[in-house]
Tab-separated table of C-alpha atoms and ligand atoms in Angstrom:
chain	number	residue	atom	x	y	z
A	582	MET	CA	26.549	-8.538	-9.100
A	583	THR	CA	23.881	-7.327	-11.481
A	584	LEU	CA	22.193	-4.156	-10.442
A	585	HIS	CA	18.504	-4.828	-9.931
A	586	THR	CA	16.312	-1.927	-10.884
A	587	LEU	CA	12.640	-1.397	-11.468
A	588	HIS	CA	10.856	1.114	-13.645
A	589	ILE	CA	7.732	1.573	-15.711
A	590	ALA	CA	8.686	2.060	-19.354
A	591	ARG	CA	5.172	2.616	-20.616
A	592	LEU	CA	1.908	3.355	-18.840
A	593	THR	CA	-1.452	3.445	-20.566
A	594	LEU	CA	-4.843	4.346	-19.138
A	595	SER	CA	-8.178	3.979	-20.828
A	596	ASP	CA	-11.370	5.404	-19.426
A	597	PHE	CA	-9.794	5.645	-15.988
A	598	ARG	CA	-11.148	8.598	-13.950
A	599	ASN	CA	-10.741	11.738	-16.102
A	600	HIS	CA	-8.302	10.062	-18.495
A	601	ALA	CA	-10.016	8.860	-21.673
A	602	ALA	CA	-6.836	7.568	-23.250
A	603	LEU	CA	-3.373	8.259	-21.946
A	604	ALA	CA	-0.008	6.822	-22.906
A	605	LEU	CA	3.250	7.727	-21.195
A	606	GLU	CA	6.596	6.580	-22.551
A	607	LEU	CA	9.238	6.625	-19.845
A	608	ASP	CA	12.776	5.762	-18.950
A	609	ALA	CA	14.120	4.900	-15.498
A	610	ARG	CA	14.230	8.527	-14.332
A	611	PRO	CA	11.784	9.842	-11.732
A	612	VAL	CA	8.465	10.896	-13.248
A	613	CYS	CA	7.213	14.333	-12.176
A	614	LEU	CA	3.649	15.343	-13.003
A	615	PHE	CA	2.667	18.963	-12.579
A	616	GLY	CA	-0.503	20.864	-13.344
A	617	PRO	CA	-3.439	22.657	-11.743
A	618	ASN	CA	-5.793	21.134	-9.186
A	619	GLY	CA	-8.150	18.659	-10.787
A	620	ALA	CA	-5.937	18.059	-13.823
A	621	GLY	CA	-5.673	14.319	-13.193
A	622	LYS	CA	-2.254	13.944	-11.531
A	623	THR	CA	-3.348	11.885	-8.544
A	624	ASN	CA	-5.513	9.830	-10.885
A	625	ILE	CA	-2.366	8.744	-12.724
A	626	LEU	CA	-0.698	7.622	-9.495
A	627	GLU	CA	-3.906	5.886	-8.513
A	628	ALA	CA	-3.958	4.072	-11.863
A	629	LEU	CA	-0.464	2.810	-11.177
A	630	THR	CA	-1.543	1.507	-7.763
A	631	MET	CA	-4.345	-0.462	-9.405
A	632	LEU	CA	-1.533	-2.711	-10.668
A	633	ALA	CA	-0.761	-3.695	-7.064
A	634	PRO	CA	-2.950	-5.989	-4.973
A	635	GLY	CA	-5.860	-4.228	-3.284
A	636	ARG	CA	-7.971	-1.279	-4.273
A	637	GLY	CA	-5.341	1.323	-4.978
A	638	LEU	CA	-4.414	4.544	-3.237
A	639	ARG	CA	-7.971	5.808	-2.846
A	640	SER	CA	-9.463	2.407	-1.873
A	641	ALA	CA	-11.980	3.076	-4.616
A	642	SER	CA	-14.476	0.655	-6.074
A	643	LEU	CA	-14.193	-0.720	-9.606
A	644	VAL	CA	-17.114	1.449	-10.605
A	645	ASP	CA	-15.886	4.727	-9.061
A	646	VAL	CA	-12.684	4.792	-11.070
A	647	ALA	CA	-14.434	4.205	-14.401
A	648	ARG	CA	-14.568	7.416	-16.401
A	649	ALA	CA	-17.949	8.987	-15.839
A	650	GLY	CA	-19.748	8.884	-19.167
A	651	ASP	CA	-23.072	10.166	-20.416
A	652	GLU	CA	-24.841	6.899	-19.634
A	653	HIS	CA	-24.498	4.684	-16.593
A	654	ARG	CA	-21.217	4.145	-14.731
A	655	LEU	CA	-20.601	0.486	-15.585
A	656	GLN	CA	-17.838	1.447	-18.002
A	657	PRO	CA	-14.961	-0.910	-18.580
A	658	TRP	CA	-11.604	0.703	-17.815
A	659	ALA	CA	-8.032	-0.502	-18.092
A	660	VAL	CA	-4.554	0.325	-16.900
A	661	SER	CA	-1.539	-1.312	-18.434
A	662	ALA	CA	2.171	-0.991	-17.744
A	663	ARG	CA	5.345	-2.266	-19.293
A	664	VAL	CA	7.476	-2.994	-16.264
A	665	MET	CA	11.253	-3.293	-16.546
A	666	GLN	CA	12.511	-5.377	-13.657
A	667	GLY	CA	16.221	-6.140	-13.764
A	668	GLY	CA	16.708	-7.243	-17.352
A	669	GLU	CA	13.186	-8.561	-17.657
A	670	THR	CA	10.103	-7.020	-19.248
A	671	ILE	CA	6.743	-7.760	-17.650
A	672	VAL	CA	3.427	-6.454	-18.940
A	673	LEU	CA	0.893	-5.871	-16.191
A	674	GLY	CA	-2.734	-5.067	-16.735
A	675	ALA	CA	-5.612	-4.229	-14.423
A	676	GLY	CA	-9.144	-3.218	-15.167
A	677	ALA	CA	-12.825	-3.873	-14.897
A	678	GLU	CA	-14.873	-5.787	-17.415
A	679	ARG	CA	-18.558	-6.327	-17.744
A	680	THR	CA	-19.850	-9.752	-16.821
A	681	PRO	CA	-22.550	-11.449	-18.931
A	682	GLU	CA	-24.921	-10.916	-15.970
A	683	GLY	CA	-24.484	-7.160	-16.297
A	684	GLY	CA	-22.129	-6.674	-13.337
A	685	VAL	CA	-18.460	-5.720	-13.294
A	686	LYS	CA	-15.501	-7.818	-12.340
A	687	ARG	CA	-11.898	-6.980	-11.694
A	688	VAL	CA	-9.322	-8.384	-14.065
A	689	ALA	CA	-5.582	-8.570	-13.448
A	690	ARG	CA	-3.094	-9.859	-15.967
A	691	ARG	CA	0.592	-10.524	-16.089
A	692	ASP	CA	1.997	-11.079	-19.570
A	693	GLY	CA	-1.506	-11.682	-20.870
A	694	GLN	CA	-2.379	-14.373	-18.328
A	695	PRO	CA	-4.750	-13.941	-15.388
A	696	ALA	CA	-2.614	-13.002	-12.397
A	697	THR	CA	-3.045	-13.504	-8.673
A	698	ALA	CA	-2.479	-10.736	-6.157
A	699	ALA	CA	0.871	-12.285	-5.239
A	700	GLU	CA	1.990	-12.303	-8.882
A	701	LEU	CA	1.088	-8.627	-9.179
A	702	ALA	CA	2.855	-7.797	-5.930
A	703	GLU	CA	6.062	-9.447	-7.085
A	704	ALA	CA	6.073	-7.829	-10.513
A	705	ALA	CA	5.894	-4.229	-9.348
A	706	ARG	CA	6.395	-3.532	-5.665
A	707	MET	CA	5.332	-0.026	-4.728
A	708	THR	CA	4.841	2.232	-1.747
A	709	TRP	CA	2.800	5.409	-1.833
A	710	LEU	CA	2.245	8.510	0.220
A	711	THR	CA	-0.721	10.809	-0.252
A	712	PRO	CA	-2.048	13.908	1.525
A	713	ALA	CA	-4.873	11.697	2.848
A	714	MET	CA	-2.217	9.931	4.940
A	715	ASP	CA	-1.289	13.153	6.767
A	716	ARG	CA	-3.469	12.021	9.630
A	717	LEU	CA	-2.245	8.435	9.654
A	718	TRP	CA	-0.636	8.714	13.102
A	719	SER	CA	-3.586	10.420	14.760
A	720	GLY	CA	-6.393	8.692	12.872
A	721	PRO	CA	-8.080	5.317	13.370
A	722	ALA	CA	-5.990	2.200	14.095
A	723	GLY	CA	-7.529	0.432	11.097
A	724	ASP	CA	-5.824	2.843	8.698
A	725	ARG	CA	-2.421	2.215	10.279
A	726	ARG	CA	-3.017	-1.524	10.277
A	727	ARG	CA	-3.917	-1.503	6.582
A	728	PHE	CA	-0.924	0.710	5.839
A	729	PHE	CA	1.386	-1.664	7.660
A	730	ASP	CA	-0.185	-4.717	6.036
A	731	ARG	CA	0.554	-3.159	2.643
A	732	LEU	CA	4.188	-2.767	3.661
A	733	THR	CA	4.177	-6.402	4.752
A	734	LEU	CA	2.523	-7.573	1.555
A	735	ALA	CA	5.252	-5.960	-0.532
A	736	ARG	CA	7.805	-8.141	1.257
A	737	ALA	CA	5.790	-11.300	1.948
A	738	THR	CA	3.329	-11.750	-0.884
A	739	GLU	CA	1.530	-14.641	0.902
A	740	HIS	CA	0.426	-12.131	3.567
A	741	GLY	CA	-2.628	-11.279	1.467
A	742	GLN	CA	-3.801	-14.884	1.356
A	743	SER	CA	-3.348	-15.269	5.121
A	744	ALA	CA	-5.394	-12.132	5.717
A	745	ALA	CA	-8.183	-13.266	3.378
A	746	ALA	CA	-8.322	-16.747	4.913
A	747	TYR	CA	-8.340	-15.293	8.438
A	748	GLU	CA	-11.192	-12.909	7.602
A	749	ARG	CA	-13.195	-15.695	5.995
A	750	ALA	CA	-12.915	-17.971	9.048
A	751	MET	CA	-13.649	-15.060	11.403
A	752	ARG	CA	-16.817	-14.114	9.491
A	753	GLU	CA	-18.014	-17.702	9.442
A	754	ARG	CA	-17.421	-18.075	13.194
A	755	GLN	CA	-19.289	-14.855	13.847
A	756	ARG	CA	-22.190	-16.037	11.733
A	757	LEU	CA	-22.480	-19.213	13.820
A	758	LEU	CA	-22.221	-17.242	17.055
A	759	ALA	CA	-24.879	-14.798	15.887
A	760	ASP	CA	-27.174	-17.758	15.150
A	761	ARG	CA	-26.432	-19.070	18.661
A	762	ASN	CA	-25.032	-22.181	17.011
A	763	PHE	CA	-22.435	-23.420	19.477
A	764	ASP	CA	-21.535	-26.544	17.465
A	765	ASP	CA	-18.167	-27.267	19.057
A	766	ALA	CA	-16.563	-29.202	16.206
A	767	TRP	CA	-17.552	-26.582	13.659
A	768	LEU	CA	-16.454	-23.635	15.789
A	769	SER	CA	-13.204	-25.341	16.778
A	770	GLY	CA	-12.373	-25.938	13.131
A	771	LEU	CA	-12.926	-22.267	12.330
A	772	GLU	CA	-10.956	-21.155	15.379
A	773	ARG	CA	-8.053	-23.378	14.284
A	774	GLU	CA	-8.177	-21.661	10.893
A	775	MET	CA	-8.222	-18.267	12.573
A	776	SER	CA	-5.335	-19.126	14.853
A	777	ALA	CA	-3.155	-20.631	12.115
A	778	HIS	CA	-3.672	-17.710	9.739
A	779	GLY	CA	-3.676	-15.189	12.577
A	780	ALA	CA	-0.284	-16.413	13.762
A	781	ALA	CA	1.056	-16.222	10.201
A	782	ILE	CA	-0.216	-12.648	9.907
A	783	ALA	CA	1.360	-11.594	13.205
A	784	ALA	CA	4.667	-13.328	12.436
A	785	ALA	CA	4.904	-11.647	9.029
A	786	ARG	CA	4.166	-8.256	10.579
A	787	VAL	CA	6.842	-8.738	13.221
A	788	GLU	CA	9.413	-9.621	10.586
A	789	THR	CA	8.426	-6.587	8.515
A	790	LEU	CA	8.770	-4.389	11.577
A	791	GLN	CA	12.248	-5.710	12.328
A	792	ARG	CA	13.469	-5.227	8.784
A	793	LEU	CA	11.905	-1.785	8.536
A	794	GLN	CA	13.303	-0.635	11.875
A	795	GLN	CA	16.764	-1.805	10.816
A	796	ALA	CA	16.476	0.191	7.611
A	797	ILE	CA	15.279	3.250	9.553
A	798	ASP	CA	18.132	2.973	12.048
A	799	ALA	CA	20.642	2.685	9.189
A	800	ARG	CA	19.444	5.940	7.663
A	801	PRO	CA	21.683	8.971	8.011
A	802	ASP	CA	20.428	11.634	10.399
A	803	GLY	CA	19.206	14.360	8.184
A	804	ALA	CA	16.166	15.751	6.472
A	805	PHE	CA	13.675	13.136	7.648
A	806	PRO	CA	13.360	12.169	11.304
A	807	LYS	CA	13.693	8.561	12.376
A	808	ALA	CA	10.763	6.713	13.833
A	809	ILE	CA	10.749	4.041	16.498
A	810	LEU	CA	8.025	1.626	15.504
A	811	ALA	CA	6.048	-0.802	17.631
A	812	LEU	CA	3.224	-3.209	16.968
A	813	GLU	CA	0.421	-3.337	19.485
A	814	GLY	CA	-1.220	-6.747	19.466
A	815	ALA	CA	-1.158	-9.831	21.656
A	816	LEU	CA	0.033	-12.241	18.967
A	817	GLU	CA	2.693	-9.849	17.711
A	818	ALA	CA	3.934	-9.412	21.285
A	819	ARG	CA	4.317	-13.172	21.656
A	820	PHE	CA	6.429	-13.413	18.516
A	821	GLN	CA	8.519	-10.474	19.603
A	822	ALA	CA	9.157	-12.274	22.879
A	823	GLY	CA	10.453	-15.244	20.877
A	824	ALA	CA	7.461	-17.592	21.225
A	825	LYS	CA	7.090	-20.526	18.852
A	826	SER	CA	4.393	-20.341	16.250
A	827	ALA	CA	2.739	-23.591	17.394
A	828	ASP	CA	2.375	-22.191	20.932
A	829	VAL	CA	0.998	-18.873	19.727
A	830	GLU	CA	-1.550	-20.712	17.586
A	831	GLU	CA	-2.636	-23.037	20.365
A	832	ASP	CA	-3.067	-20.253	22.900
A	833	PHE	CA	-4.995	-18.091	20.462
A	834	ALA	CA	-7.305	-21.015	19.569
A	835	SER	CA	-8.058	-21.664	23.221
A	836	LEU	CA	-8.641	-17.954	23.886
A	837	LEU	CA	-11.145	-17.869	21.012
A	838	ARG	CA	-12.910	-20.912	22.456
A	839	ASP	CA	-13.155	-19.260	25.882
A	840	MET	CA	-14.458	-16.047	24.379
A	841	ARG	CA	-17.279	-17.482	22.285
A	842	GLY	CA	-19.953	-16.135	24.613
A	843	ARG	CA	-18.378	-12.706	24.818
A	844	ASP	CA	-17.821	-12.472	21.044
A	845	ALA	CA	-21.407	-13.626	20.430
A	846	GLY	CA	-22.618	-10.740	22.584
A	847	ALA	CA	-20.255	-8.210	21.056
A	848	GLY	CA	-21.159	-9.193	17.517
A	849	ARG	CA	-17.485	-9.548	16.601
A	850	ALA	CA	-14.251	-11.141	17.707
A	851	LEU	CA	-12.663	-8.793	20.222
A	852	ASP	CA	-9.237	-10.438	20.145
A	853	GLY	CA	-6.935	-11.109	17.262
A	854	PRO	CA	-4.551	-9.586	14.744
A	855	HIS	CA	-7.478	-7.851	13.025
A	856	ARG	CA	-7.347	-5.389	15.922
A	857	SER	CA	-3.594	-4.723	16.068
A	858	ASP	CA	-2.134	-1.252	15.766
A	859	LEU	CA	1.101	0.310	14.592
A	860	LEU	CA	2.646	2.868	16.919
A	861	ALA	CA	5.448	5.268	16.120
A	862	ARG	CA	7.618	7.638	18.119
A	863	HIS	CA	9.704	10.491	16.834
A	864	ALA	CA	13.108	9.164	17.931
A	865	ALA	CA	15.008	12.446	18.281
A	866	LYS	CA	12.193	14.177	20.164
A	867	ASP	CA	11.162	11.054	22.056
A	868	MET	CA	7.565	11.902	21.353
A	869	ALA	CA	4.588	9.835	20.172
A	870	ALA	CA	3.976	10.458	16.475
A	871	ASP	CA	0.386	11.591	17.041
A	872	GLN	CA	1.681	14.355	19.334
A	873	CYS	CA	4.043	15.714	16.675
A	874	SER	CA	3.170	18.623	14.394
A	875	THR	CA	1.546	17.865	11.065
A	876	GLY	CA	4.812	18.666	9.317
A	877	GLU	CA	6.764	16.368	11.604
A	878	GLN	CA	4.234	13.583	11.121
A	879	LYS	CA	4.598	13.938	7.366
A	880	ALA	CA	8.385	13.938	7.616
A	881	LEU	CA	8.252	10.770	9.749
A	882	LEU	CA	6.156	9.085	7.067
A	883	LEU	CA	8.535	10.189	4.336
A	884	GLY	CA	11.477	8.742	6.266
A	885	LEU	CA	9.531	5.546	6.793
A	886	THR	CA	8.653	5.286	3.109
A	887	LEU	CA	12.272	5.753	2.063
A	888	ALA	CA	13.344	3.163	4.639
A	889	GLN	CA	10.714	0.717	3.381
A	890	ALA	CA	12.091	1.001	-0.156
A	891	ARG	CA	15.594	0.405	1.197
A	892	ALA	CA	14.443	-2.588	3.276
A	893	LEU	CA	12.763	-4.146	0.231
A	894	ALA	CA	15.750	-3.536	-2.037
A	895	GLU	CA	18.088	-5.207	0.430
A	896	ASP	CA	15.779	-8.143	1.109
A	897	PRO	CA	16.791	-11.127	-1.069
A	898	GLY	CA	13.148	-12.270	-0.983
A	899	ALA	CA	11.901	-8.909	-2.266
A	900	GLY	CA	13.535	-6.324	-4.521
A	901	PRO	CA	13.385	-2.726	-5.686
A	902	SER	CA	10.135	-0.823	-5.356
A	903	LEU	CA	8.499	2.188	-6.915
A	904	ILE	CA	7.923	5.172	-4.628
A	905	LEU	CA	4.822	7.262	-5.346
A	906	ILE	CA	4.573	10.608	-3.584
A	907	ASP	CA	1.476	12.683	-4.152
A	908	GLU	CA	1.822	16.409	-3.411
A	909	ALA	CA	4.599	16.078	-0.834
A	910	ALA	CA	7.289	18.189	-2.475
A	911	ALA	CA	5.255	21.361	-2.067
A	912	HIS	CA	5.242	21.115	1.718
A	913	LEU	CA	8.988	20.714	2.065
A	914	ASP	CA	11.500	23.531	2.303
A	915	SER	CA	13.979	23.594	-0.556
A	916	VAL	CA	16.736	21.864	1.440
A	917	ARG	CA	14.478	18.963	2.418
A	918	ARG	CA	13.061	18.787	-1.085
A	919	ALA	CA	16.547	18.464	-2.555
A	920	ALA	CA	17.401	15.809	0.044
A	921	LEU	CA	14.259	13.887	-0.882
A	922	PHE	CA	15.146	14.011	-4.571
A	923	GLU	CA	18.673	12.711	-3.921
A	924	GLU	CA	17.267	9.800	-1.935
A	925	LEU	CA	14.737	9.031	-4.652
A	926	LEU	CA	17.490	9.071	-7.283
A	927	ALA	CA	19.479	6.605	-5.173
A	928	ASN	CA	16.514	4.210	-4.855
A	929	PRO	CA	16.704	1.390	-7.425
A	930	GLY	CA	12.986	1.780	-8.132
A	931	GLN	CA	11.502	4.651	-10.124
A	932	ALA	CA	9.922	7.570	-8.271
A	933	TRP	CA	6.603	9.185	-9.222
A	934	LEU	CA	5.861	12.657	-7.908
A	935	THR	CA	3.101	15.211	-8.338
A	936	GLY	CA	2.878	18.917	-7.644
A	937	THR	CA	1.070	21.982	-8.863
A	938	ASP	CA	4.149	23.838	-10.124
A	939	GLU	CA	6.895	22.802	-12.454
A	940	ASN	CA	9.521	24.678	-10.460
A	941	LEU	CA	8.989	22.327	-7.476
A	942	PHE	CA	11.011	19.787	-9.411
A	943	GLU	CA	13.794	22.149	-10.422
A	944	ALA	CA	16.419	20.481	-8.207
A	945	PHE	CA	16.155	17.342	-10.343
A	946	GLY	CA	17.408	19.231	-13.377
A	947	PRO	CA	17.587	16.838	-16.321
A	948	ARG	CA	17.660	13.849	-13.981
A	949	ALA	CA	13.843	13.545	-14.019
A	950	ALA	CA	11.197	13.321	-16.721
A	951	ILE	CA	8.762	16.206	-16.298
A	952	PHE	CA	5.215	16.148	-17.655
A	953	GLU	CA	2.431	18.659	-17.564
A	954	VAL	CA	-1.061	17.330	-16.860
A	955	ARG	CA	-4.008	19.388	-18.059
A	956	GLU	CA	-7.629	18.242	-18.204
A	957	GLY	CA	-6.810	14.572	-18.427
A	958	ARG	CA	-4.043	14.997	-20.974
A	959	VAL	CA	-0.318	14.783	-20.510
A	960	TYR	CA	2.346	16.833	-22.265
A	961	ALA	CA	6.097	16.421	-22.055
A	962	ALA	CA	7.424	19.628	-20.528
A	963	SER	CA	9.979	21.490	-22.571
A	964	GLN	CA	13.400	21.565	-20.973
B	1122	ADP	N1	-14.804	8.454	-12.425
B	1122	ADP	C1	-14.431	9.657	-12.878
B	1122	ADP	N2	-14.711	10.031	-14.160
B	1122	ADP	C2	-14.314	11.217	-14.639
B	1122	ADP	N3	-13.655	12.131	-13.911
B	1122	ADP	C3	-13.346	11.821	-12.643
B	1122	ADP	C4	-13.729	10.580	-12.072
B	1122	ADP	N4	-13.282	10.567	-10.791
B	1122	ADP	C5	-12.676	11.735	-10.584
B	1122	ADP	N5	-12.721	12.511	-11.698
B	1122	ADP	C6	-12.160	13.835	-11.883
B	1122	ADP	O1	-10.769	13.772	-12.017
B	1122	ADP	C7	-10.276	15.093	-11.823
B	1122	ADP	C8	-8.809	15.065	-11.472
B	1122	ADP	O2	-8.588	14.455	-10.247
B	1122	ADP	P1	-7.124	14.363	-9.593
B	1122	ADP	O3	-6.276	13.396	-10.329
B	1122	ADP	O4	-7.353	14.074	-8.156
B	1122	ADP	O5	-6.544	15.828	-9.799
B	1122	ADP	P2	-5.146	16.424	-9.381
B	1122	ADP	O6	-4.447	16.768	-10.649
B	1122	ADP	O7	-5.462	17.642	-8.586
B	1122	ADP	O8	-4.417	15.401	-8.587
B	1122	ADP	C9	-11.230	15.759	-10.862
B	1122	ADP	O9	-11.690	16.922	-11.425
B	1122	ADP	C10	-12.366	14.755	-10.712
B	1122	ADP	O10	-13.616	15.363	-10.780
B	1123	MG	MG1	-3.997	15.438	-6.576
């Protein structure tokens, strides 16, 4: 069996956030970036996430990430990575270009050719954790849903298309309802679209949950607590109870038909997988995640992230994934930090970590590549 691994061998940024021009040459080792607040460490992780489908780890707009210049903010920017996947080399590129009309458009390339979101997702799977996610368990359901959909997308790359098609049909239906246009054939067609894509979304989430929970349960008891995950949503519940997709679709379509009047009044569809939630319990404490301490909530997320990487690596339809952890090492005691590093070294995908101090990464010894980031420049740390 060939060992499948994934790492970024070269990363370049141009005019991305505070990085005018940056080039990092790397091997498969974890990449540790240290430096003072505001140096540009998170920006580098964010740049990497621009190579995945979606809007990256800050959900920023194409214009926000462009390096602020003297003039207006419609600057082109680019991120490029040489990705080593198994024995293969893939060059990924993402960026914004000016359109002839004076706007900006997103560009994504794989080996020089325009790439779809699915092609990006398959080339470099990644999972990230940032301090902004500290409140994931106690914050709005939408954040957890988006988080979980990203986990699903890394495994089932068609999940993004289902979500886009579902949203499109839902918006169109809502537009008709807002106009008090109760054209039955038109609405039924849109509701069939919603139910077909909605069922696909829910089914993919349920499969992700099962695989992830298995990976969590297989983890050794240790530094990071295990979570018991659950999806809250009517369609997901049907799949979990073993219902057939055709039945789930049909029932959802007829529910939507019955609820036209209500949804017209509400101004939005009140039922559907666009309202589902992800719940978690701290297994050992038998406590809802949002009731746990901030530190425990963070530790749960770390365990979940490590399990997600394991689930992807063991999934024949997926593969190794990069793990990006922004500022987590600083909040861990030295025993947990060392445990985290060992797990990251065992993951077949490269790890990317940030922190303010070089000594946070001491337990890696020579097993990681350490860089200092200062004012948008990167220096290899002496070792
Ligand atoms: N579009 C932009 N153009 C130029 N600088 C930016 C832009 N967006 C953010 N910055 C700057 O990038 C700096 C570094 O941010 P960040 O990567 O979050 O730092 P840290 O090293 O603490 O993680 C901040 O000082 C911020 O003002
Ligand atoms: Mg930061």
